[in-house]
Short mmCIF file of C-alpha atoms in Angstrom, two decimals:
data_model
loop_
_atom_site.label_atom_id
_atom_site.label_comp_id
_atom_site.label_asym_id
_atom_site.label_seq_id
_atom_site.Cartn_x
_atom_site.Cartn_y
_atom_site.Cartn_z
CA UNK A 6 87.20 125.07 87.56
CA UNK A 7 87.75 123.28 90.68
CA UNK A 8 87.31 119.52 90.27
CA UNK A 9 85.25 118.23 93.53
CA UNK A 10 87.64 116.04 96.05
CA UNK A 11 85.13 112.82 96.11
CA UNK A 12 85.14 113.08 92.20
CA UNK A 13 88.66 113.58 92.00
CA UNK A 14 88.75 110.22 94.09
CA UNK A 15 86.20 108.26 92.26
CA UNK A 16 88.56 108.81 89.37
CA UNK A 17 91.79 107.89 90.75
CA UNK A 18 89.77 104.66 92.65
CA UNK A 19 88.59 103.71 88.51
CA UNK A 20 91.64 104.46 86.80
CA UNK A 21 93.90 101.89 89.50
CA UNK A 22 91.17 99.27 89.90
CA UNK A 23 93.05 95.94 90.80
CA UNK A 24 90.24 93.74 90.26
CA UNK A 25 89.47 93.94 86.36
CA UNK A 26 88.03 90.19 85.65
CA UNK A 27 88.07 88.87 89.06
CA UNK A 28 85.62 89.83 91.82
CA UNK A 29 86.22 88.46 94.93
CA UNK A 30 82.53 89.71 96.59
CA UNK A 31 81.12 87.15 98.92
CA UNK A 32 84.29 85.07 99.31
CA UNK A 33 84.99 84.09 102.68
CA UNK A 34 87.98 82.86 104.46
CA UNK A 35 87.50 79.67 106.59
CA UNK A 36 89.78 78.54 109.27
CA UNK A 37 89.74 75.10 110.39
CA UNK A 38 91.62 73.13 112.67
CA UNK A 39 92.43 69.23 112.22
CA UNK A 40 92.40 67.45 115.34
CA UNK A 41 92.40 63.92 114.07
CA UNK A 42 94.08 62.05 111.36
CA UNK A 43 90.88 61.91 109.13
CA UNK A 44 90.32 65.57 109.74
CA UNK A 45 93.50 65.90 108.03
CA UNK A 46 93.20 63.59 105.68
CA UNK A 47 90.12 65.71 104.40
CA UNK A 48 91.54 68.85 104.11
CA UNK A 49 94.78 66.90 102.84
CA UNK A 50 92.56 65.95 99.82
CA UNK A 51 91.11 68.95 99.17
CA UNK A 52 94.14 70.80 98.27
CA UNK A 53 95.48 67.90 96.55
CA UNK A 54 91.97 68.67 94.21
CA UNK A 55 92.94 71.69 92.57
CA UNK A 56 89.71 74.38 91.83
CA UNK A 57 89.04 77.91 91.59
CA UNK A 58 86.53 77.32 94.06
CA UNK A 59 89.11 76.67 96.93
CA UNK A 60 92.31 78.55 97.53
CA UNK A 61 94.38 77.24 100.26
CA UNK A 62 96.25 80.35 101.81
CA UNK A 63 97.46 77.87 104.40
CA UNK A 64 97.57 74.43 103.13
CA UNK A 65 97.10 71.78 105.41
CA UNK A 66 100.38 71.00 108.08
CA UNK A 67 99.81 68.78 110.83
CA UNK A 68 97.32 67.90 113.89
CA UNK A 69 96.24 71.13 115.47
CA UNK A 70 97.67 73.64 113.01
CA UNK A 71 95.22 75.89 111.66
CA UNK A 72 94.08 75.95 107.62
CA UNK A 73 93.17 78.89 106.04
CA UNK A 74 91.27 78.48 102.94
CA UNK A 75 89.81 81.21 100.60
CA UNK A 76 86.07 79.56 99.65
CA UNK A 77 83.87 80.86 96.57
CA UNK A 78 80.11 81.58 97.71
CA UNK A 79 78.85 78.87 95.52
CA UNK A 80 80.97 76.23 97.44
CA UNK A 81 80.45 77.62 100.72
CA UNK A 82 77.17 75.77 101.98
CA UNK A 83 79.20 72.40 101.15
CA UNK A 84 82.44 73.19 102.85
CA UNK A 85 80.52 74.24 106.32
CA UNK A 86 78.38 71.09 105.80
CA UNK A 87 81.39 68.73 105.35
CA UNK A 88 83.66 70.31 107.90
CA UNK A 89 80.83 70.39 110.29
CA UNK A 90 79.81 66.65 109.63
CA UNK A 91 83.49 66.04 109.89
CA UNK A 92 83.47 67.34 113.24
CA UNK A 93 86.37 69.87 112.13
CA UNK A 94 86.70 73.16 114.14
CA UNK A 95 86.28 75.80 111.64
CA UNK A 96 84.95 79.62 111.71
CA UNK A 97 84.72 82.23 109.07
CA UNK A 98 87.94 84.27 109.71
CA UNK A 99 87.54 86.53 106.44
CA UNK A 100 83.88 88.03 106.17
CA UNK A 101 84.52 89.03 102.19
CA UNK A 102 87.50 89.49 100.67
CA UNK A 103 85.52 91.71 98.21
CA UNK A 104 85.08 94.29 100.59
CA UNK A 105 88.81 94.32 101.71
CA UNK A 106 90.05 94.42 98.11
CA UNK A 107 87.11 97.42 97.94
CA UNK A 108 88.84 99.34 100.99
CA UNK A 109 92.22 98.66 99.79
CA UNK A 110 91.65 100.34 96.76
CA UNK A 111 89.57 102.91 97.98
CA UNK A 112 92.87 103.94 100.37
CA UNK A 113 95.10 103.63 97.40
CA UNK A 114 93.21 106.42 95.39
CA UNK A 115 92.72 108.58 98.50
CA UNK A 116 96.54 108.58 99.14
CA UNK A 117 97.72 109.35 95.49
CA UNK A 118 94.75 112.39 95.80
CA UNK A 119 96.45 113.52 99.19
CA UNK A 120 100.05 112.61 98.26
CA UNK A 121 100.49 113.24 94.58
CA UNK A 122 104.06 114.32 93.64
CA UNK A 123 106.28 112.42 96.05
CA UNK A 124 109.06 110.74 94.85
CA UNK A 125 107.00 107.74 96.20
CA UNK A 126 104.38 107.38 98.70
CA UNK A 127 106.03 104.70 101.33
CA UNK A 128 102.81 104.88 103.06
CA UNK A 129 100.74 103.72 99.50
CA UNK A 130 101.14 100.44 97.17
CA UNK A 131 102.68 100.98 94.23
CA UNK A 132 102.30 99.64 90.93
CA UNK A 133 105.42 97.87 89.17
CA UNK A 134 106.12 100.64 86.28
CA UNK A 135 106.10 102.92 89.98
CA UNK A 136 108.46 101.42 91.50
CA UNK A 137 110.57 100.80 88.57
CA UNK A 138 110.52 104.64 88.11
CA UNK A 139 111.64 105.21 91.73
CA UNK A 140 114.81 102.95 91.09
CA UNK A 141 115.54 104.74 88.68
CA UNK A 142 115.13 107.92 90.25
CA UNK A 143 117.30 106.69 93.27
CA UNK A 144 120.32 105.79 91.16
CA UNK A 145 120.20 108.76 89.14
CA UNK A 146 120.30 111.04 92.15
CA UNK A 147 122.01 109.27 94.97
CA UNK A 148 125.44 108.36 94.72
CA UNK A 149 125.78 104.96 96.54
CA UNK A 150 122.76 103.60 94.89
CA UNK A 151 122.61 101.92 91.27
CA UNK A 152 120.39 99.61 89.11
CA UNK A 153 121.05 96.09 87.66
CA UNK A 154 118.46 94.57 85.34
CA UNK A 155 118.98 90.57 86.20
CA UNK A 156 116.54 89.12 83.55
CA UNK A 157 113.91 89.58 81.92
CA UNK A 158 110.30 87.73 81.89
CA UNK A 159 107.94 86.45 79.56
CA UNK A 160 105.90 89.36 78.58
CA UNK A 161 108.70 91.67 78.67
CA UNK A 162 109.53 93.02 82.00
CA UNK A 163 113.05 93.92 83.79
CA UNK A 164 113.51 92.05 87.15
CA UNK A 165 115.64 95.15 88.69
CA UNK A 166 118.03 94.55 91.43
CA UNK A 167 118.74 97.65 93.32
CA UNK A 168 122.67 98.12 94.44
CA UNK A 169 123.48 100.41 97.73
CA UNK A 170 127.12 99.92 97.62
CA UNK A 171 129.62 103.22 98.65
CA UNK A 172 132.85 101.18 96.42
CA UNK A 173 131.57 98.46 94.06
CA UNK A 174 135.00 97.87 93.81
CA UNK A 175 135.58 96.73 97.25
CA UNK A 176 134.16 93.85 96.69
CA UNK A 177 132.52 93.71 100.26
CA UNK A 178 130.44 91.23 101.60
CA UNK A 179 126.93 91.14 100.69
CA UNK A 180 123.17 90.78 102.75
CA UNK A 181 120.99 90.20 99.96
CA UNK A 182 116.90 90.10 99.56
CA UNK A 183 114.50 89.11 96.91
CA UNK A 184 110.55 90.20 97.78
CA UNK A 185 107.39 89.90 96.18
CA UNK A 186 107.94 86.34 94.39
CA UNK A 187 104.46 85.57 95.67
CA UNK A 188 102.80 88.12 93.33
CA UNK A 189 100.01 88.89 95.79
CA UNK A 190 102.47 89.33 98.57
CA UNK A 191 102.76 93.37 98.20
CA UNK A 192 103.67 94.04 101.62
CA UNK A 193 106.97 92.60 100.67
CA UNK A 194 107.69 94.74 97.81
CA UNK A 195 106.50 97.57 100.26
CA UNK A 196 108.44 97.11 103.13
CA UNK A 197 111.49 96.24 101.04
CA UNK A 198 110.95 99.71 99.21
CA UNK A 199 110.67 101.41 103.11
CA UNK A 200 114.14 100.17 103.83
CA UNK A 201 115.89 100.82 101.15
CA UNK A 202 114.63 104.49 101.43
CA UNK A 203 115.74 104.30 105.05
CA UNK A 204 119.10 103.00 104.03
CA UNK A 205 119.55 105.58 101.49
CA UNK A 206 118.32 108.83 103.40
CA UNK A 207 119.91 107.57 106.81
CA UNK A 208 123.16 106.90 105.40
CA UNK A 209 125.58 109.65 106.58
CA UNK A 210 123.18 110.66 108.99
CA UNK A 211 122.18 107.80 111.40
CA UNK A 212 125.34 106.34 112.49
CA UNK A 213 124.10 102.79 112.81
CA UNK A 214 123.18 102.76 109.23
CA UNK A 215 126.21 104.36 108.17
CA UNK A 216 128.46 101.98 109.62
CA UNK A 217 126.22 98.99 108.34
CA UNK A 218 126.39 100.60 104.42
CA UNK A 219 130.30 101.09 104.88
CA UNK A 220 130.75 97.48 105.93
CA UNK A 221 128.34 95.74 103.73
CA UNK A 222 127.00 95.91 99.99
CA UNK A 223 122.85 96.05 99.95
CA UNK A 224 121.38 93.91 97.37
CA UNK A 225 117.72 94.32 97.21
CA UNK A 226 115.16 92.97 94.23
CA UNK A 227 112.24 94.51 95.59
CA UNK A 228 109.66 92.63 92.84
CA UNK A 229 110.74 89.20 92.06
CA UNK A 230 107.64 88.41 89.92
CA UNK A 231 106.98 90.93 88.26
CA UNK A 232 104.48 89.79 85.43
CA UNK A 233 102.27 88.51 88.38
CA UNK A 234 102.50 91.42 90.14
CA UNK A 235 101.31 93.49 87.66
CA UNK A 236 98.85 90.87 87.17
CA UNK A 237 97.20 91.80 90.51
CA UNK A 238 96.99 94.90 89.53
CA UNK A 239 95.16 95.00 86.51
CA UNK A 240 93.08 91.42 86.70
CA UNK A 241 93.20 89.45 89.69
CA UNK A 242 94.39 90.63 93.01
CA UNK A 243 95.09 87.27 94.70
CA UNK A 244 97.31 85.96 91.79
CA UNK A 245 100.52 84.15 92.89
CA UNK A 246 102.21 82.50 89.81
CA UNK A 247 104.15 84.16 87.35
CA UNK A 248 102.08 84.46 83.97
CA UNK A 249 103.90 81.84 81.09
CA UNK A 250 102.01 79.83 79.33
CA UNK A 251 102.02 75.85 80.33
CA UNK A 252 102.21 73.11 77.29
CA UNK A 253 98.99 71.39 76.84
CA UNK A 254 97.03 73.07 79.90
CA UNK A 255 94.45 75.72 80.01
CA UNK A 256 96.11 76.93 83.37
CA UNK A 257 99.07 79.36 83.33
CA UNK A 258 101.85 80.47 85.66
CA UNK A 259 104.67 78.89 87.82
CA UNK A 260 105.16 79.34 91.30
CA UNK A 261 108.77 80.54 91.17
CA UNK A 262 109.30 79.32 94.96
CA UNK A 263 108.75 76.00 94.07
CA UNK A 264 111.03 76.05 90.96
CA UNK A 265 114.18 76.17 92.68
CA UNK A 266 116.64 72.71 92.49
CA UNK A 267 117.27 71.76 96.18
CA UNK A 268 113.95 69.83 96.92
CA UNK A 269 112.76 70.14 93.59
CA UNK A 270 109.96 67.62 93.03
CA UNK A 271 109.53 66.72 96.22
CA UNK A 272 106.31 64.41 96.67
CA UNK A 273 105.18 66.45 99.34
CA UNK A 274 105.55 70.92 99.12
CA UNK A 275 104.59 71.88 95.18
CA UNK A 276 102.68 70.39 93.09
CA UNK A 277 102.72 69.02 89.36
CA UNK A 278 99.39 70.23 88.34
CA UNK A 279 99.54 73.25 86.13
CA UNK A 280 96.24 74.78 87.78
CA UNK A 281 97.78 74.66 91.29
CA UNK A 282 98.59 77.44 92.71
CA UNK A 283 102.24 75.75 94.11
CA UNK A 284 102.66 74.20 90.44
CA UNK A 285 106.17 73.80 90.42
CA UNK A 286 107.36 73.88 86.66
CA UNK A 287 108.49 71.38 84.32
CA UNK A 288 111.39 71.27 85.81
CA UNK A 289 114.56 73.03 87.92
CA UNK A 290 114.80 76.61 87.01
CA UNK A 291 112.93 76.36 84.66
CA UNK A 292 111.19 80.11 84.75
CA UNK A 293 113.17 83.02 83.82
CA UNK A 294 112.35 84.73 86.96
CA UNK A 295 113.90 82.00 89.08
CA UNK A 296 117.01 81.99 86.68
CA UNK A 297 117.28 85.94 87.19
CA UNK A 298 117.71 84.96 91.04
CA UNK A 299 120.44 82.47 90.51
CA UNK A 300 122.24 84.60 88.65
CA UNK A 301 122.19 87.72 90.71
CA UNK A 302 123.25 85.48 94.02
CA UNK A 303 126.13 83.26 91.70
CA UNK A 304 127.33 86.73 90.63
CA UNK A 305 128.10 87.60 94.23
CA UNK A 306 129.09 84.22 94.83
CA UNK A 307 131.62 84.05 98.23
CA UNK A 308 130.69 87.51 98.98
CA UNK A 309 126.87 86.97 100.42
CA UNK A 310 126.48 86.91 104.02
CA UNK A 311 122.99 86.60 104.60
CA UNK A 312 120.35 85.89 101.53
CA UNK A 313 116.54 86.99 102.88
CA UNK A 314 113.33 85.83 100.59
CA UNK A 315 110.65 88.25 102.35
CA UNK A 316 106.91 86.89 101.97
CA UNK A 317 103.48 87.39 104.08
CA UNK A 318 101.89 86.15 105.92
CA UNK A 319 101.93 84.61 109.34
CA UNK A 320 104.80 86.34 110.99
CA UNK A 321 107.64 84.20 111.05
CA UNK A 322 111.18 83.64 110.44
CA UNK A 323 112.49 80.51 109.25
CA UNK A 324 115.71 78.64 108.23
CA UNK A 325 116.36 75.90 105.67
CA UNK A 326 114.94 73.66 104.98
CA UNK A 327 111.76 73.57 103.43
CA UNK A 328 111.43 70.42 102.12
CA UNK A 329 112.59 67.86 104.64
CA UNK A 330 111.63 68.26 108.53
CA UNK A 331 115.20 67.56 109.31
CA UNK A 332 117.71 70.46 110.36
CA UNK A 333 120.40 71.48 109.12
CA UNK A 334 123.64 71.05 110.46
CA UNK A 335 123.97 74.69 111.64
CA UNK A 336 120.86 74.99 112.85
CA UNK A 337 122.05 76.10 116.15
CA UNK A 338 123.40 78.92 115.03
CA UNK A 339 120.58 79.60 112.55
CA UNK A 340 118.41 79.51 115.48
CA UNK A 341 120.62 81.70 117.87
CA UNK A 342 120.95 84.60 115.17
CA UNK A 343 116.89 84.04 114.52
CA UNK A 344 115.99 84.79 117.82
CA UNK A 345 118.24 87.74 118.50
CA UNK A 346 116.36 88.59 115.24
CA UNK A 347 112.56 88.22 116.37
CA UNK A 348 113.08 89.48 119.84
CA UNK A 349 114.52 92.74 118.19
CA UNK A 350 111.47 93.27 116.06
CA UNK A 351 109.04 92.14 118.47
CA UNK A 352 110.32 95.15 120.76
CA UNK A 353 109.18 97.57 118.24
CA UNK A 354 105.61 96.99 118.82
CA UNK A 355 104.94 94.05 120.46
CA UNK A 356 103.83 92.13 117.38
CA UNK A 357 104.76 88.34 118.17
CA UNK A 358 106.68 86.45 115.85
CA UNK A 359 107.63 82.89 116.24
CA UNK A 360 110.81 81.25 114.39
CA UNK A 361 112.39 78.07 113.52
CA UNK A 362 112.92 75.76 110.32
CA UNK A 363 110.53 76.31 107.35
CA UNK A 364 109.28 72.89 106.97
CA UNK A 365 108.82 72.40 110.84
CA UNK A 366 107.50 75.67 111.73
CA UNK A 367 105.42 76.50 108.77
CA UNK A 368 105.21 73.79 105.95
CA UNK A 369 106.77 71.74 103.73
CA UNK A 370 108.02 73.36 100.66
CA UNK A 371 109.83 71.74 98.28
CA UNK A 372 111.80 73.88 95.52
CA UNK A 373 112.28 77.22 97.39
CA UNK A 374 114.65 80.12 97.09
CA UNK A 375 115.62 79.42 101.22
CA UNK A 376 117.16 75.89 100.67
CA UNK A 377 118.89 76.88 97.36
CA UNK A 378 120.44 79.75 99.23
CA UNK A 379 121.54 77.49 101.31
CA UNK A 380 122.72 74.04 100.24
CA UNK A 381 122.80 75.06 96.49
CA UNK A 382 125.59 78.54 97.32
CA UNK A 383 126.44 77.75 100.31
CA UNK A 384 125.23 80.39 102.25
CA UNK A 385 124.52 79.75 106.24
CA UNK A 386 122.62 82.53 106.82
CA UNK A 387 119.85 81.76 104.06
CA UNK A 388 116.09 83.02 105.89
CA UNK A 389 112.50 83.16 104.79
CA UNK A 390 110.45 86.61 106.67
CA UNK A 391 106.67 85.84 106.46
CA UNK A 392 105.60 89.03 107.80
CA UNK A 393 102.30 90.35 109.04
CA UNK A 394 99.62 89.03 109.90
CA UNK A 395 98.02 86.41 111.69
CA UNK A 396 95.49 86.24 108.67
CA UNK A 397 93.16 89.04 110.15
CA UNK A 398 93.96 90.59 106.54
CA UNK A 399 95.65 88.07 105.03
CA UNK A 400 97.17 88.55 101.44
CA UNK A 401 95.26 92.02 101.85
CA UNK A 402 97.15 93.66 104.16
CA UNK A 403 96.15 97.61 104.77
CA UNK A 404 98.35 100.14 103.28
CA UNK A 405 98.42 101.71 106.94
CA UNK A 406 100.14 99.05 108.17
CA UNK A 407 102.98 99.33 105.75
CA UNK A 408 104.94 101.53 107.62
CA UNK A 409 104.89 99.72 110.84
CA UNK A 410 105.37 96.28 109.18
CA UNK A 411 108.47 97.63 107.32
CA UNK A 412 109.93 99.78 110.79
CA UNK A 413 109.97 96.61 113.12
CA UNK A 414 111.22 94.66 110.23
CA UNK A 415 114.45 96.60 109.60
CA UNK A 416 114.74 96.74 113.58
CA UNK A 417 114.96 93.03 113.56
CA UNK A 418 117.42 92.85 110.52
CA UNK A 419 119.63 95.61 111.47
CA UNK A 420 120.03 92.92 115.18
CA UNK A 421 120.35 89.97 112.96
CA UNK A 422 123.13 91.20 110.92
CA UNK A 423 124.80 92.82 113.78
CA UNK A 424 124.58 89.87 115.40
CA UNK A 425 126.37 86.95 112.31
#
């Protein structure tokens, strides 16, 4: 009996639904711009009053710089009334995020109908025990390609760094990337995925990316978080903490890019309430996932030439540091390498990225993998990617843009190493 197509999809659409508990239906997306000091100072104290009703997808920065914040329908009459009394520039950028997470996962099921039987889909989102399975599958079947488990998390699962190395024993230098730390952040796992399958199928074939394997070890650890990443798979697609339990709050999770020691506790870029989204820990390292990442970079310690932490969104690239507005001393050449960077991956389409130091050019951030790479190992070449977009999708980026994300991407990293 043939099963009908649109029931076969229906199926696949209920059997990966990402939004379990949490329905996102009615939320908007508001983006306001502060153009006076009390503007600020309103949205300032907003974020500072952490709710479920407001999400801050881009917290507040300076004069002039835009806020996005994710608003639930039964706060939304009150936030237009008190921007708009305020005098605050504001407009709804995000009709429903309901409807996105709804077409998302509606393109999802039709691609695993279409597609079923690939190794992986590198047009399609993946779940973590898919990915997983296509590391595994890599090492077992190509021979410059193996598997390191790091750590392990709190409910159980491996943070796998993938290895494309042609001699381990070589000892050669090292360009290293952790994605998805941000759990809702899955065009970083996706893109990082599309270049290490261009890296491993090019390899012996495309002489560029031959002579870039046979120079340099490729360290990739393409889901950073991964109990919150599965989290947004089976319960609430927006999570961005990891998932452990906090002592004497009803709130769980740790943003693991706020739990790193250089900045750590900064006044100003995480936060100390356990409900916050940026809550940075009880203290230094103190998550397993963030001690997985120190360990993987002090294992390769000398050896790492360039240390990437890939997130979304907003389309930058950005040097140390994160918590302090001033540069560092190499900034110079941090900048020089950046640009030769961005102009290489804005060629590829024409999609406009801007660059510069993360506090400066983005926000403060206190506690994140960037600065650690940095001032904690010593590596110069220590970047955070925020890739696309301008917040047109946001956190819900479409899976057809995955490929075209991920191609200009690897055209700006392939210029950036060539060019340290």
């Amino acid at each position: 009996m043939k099963i009908p197509f649109a029931v076969l999809c229906s199926s696949l659409l209920l059997s990966i639904s990402v939004t379990a508990n949490v329905d996102y239906s009615g939320h908007v997306v508001i983006r306001a711009i502060p153009e006076t000091k009390d503007q600020l100072e309103l949205l300032n104290n907003w974020f500072s009053q952490t709710t479920s009703f407001l999400d801050f997808w881009f917290p507040p920065r300076k004069i002039n710089k835009f806020v996005d914040i994710r608003v639930h329908p039964e706060w939304y009459d009150h936030v237009v009334e008190t921007l708009t009394r305020m005098n605050i520039n504001h407009k709804i950028h995000i009709a429903d995020i309901g409807e996105l997470v709804r077409q998302e996962q509606e393109t999802i099921a039709l691609r695993r109908a279409l597609y079923s039987g690939k190794a992986i889909d590198l047009e399609n989102y993946h779940t973590y025990e898919e990915v997983m399975a296509y590391l595994a599958d890599l090492a077992n079947t190509n021979p410059i390609v193996s598997t390191k488990v790091g750590g392990t998390t709190a409910e159980g699962r491996d943070i796998v760094q993938l290895i494309i190395s042609t001699d381990l024993s070589a000892n050669k230098p090292v360009e290293f990337f952790e994605c998805n730390v941000h759990a809702r952040e899955w065009i970083t796992a996706a893109t990082c995925i599309w270049i290490i399958d261009q890296i491993t199928t090019g390899y012996g074939s495309d002489p560029e990316i031959t002579d870039l394997v046979d120079k340099y070890d490729w360290k990739f650890v393409p889901i950073a978080n991964p109990d919150g990443y599965a989290y947004t798979w089976s319960d609430d697609r927006l999570w961005r903490k990891n998932r452990v339990f906090i002592n004497n709050s009803a709130c769980r999770g740790v943003d693991i890019n706020r739990n790193f020691p250089v900045g750590f506790g900064s006044p100003d870029g995480g936060s100390d309430s356990p409900c916050s989204t940026t809550y940075r820990g009880e203290g230094p390292l103190s998550e397993l996932e963030s001690n997985t990442i120190k360990d993987l970079i002090v294992a390769d310690r000398g050896r790492i030439r360039s240390a990437i932490s890939v997130h979304s969104y907003d389309q930058q690239w950005l040097s140390p540091y994160g918590y302090s507005i001033e540069y560092p001393l190499e900034y110079a050449e941090m900048y020089r390498v950046m640009e030769i960077g961005v102009n290489a991956l804005t060629a590829t389409y024409g999609t406009q990225y801007t660059y510069g130091s993360f506090a400066n050019a983005l926000y403060l951030g206190s506690g994140v993998t960037t600065d650690y790479y940095y001032e904690g190992e010593g590596i110069l070449h220590s970047y955070t990617i925020e890739l696309r977009d301008l917040g047109t999708y946001g956190f819900v980026l479409p899976p057809d843009q995955i490929v075209p994300t991920a191609i200009e991407t690897w055209n700006g990293i392939k210029a950036f190493v060539n060019a340290i």
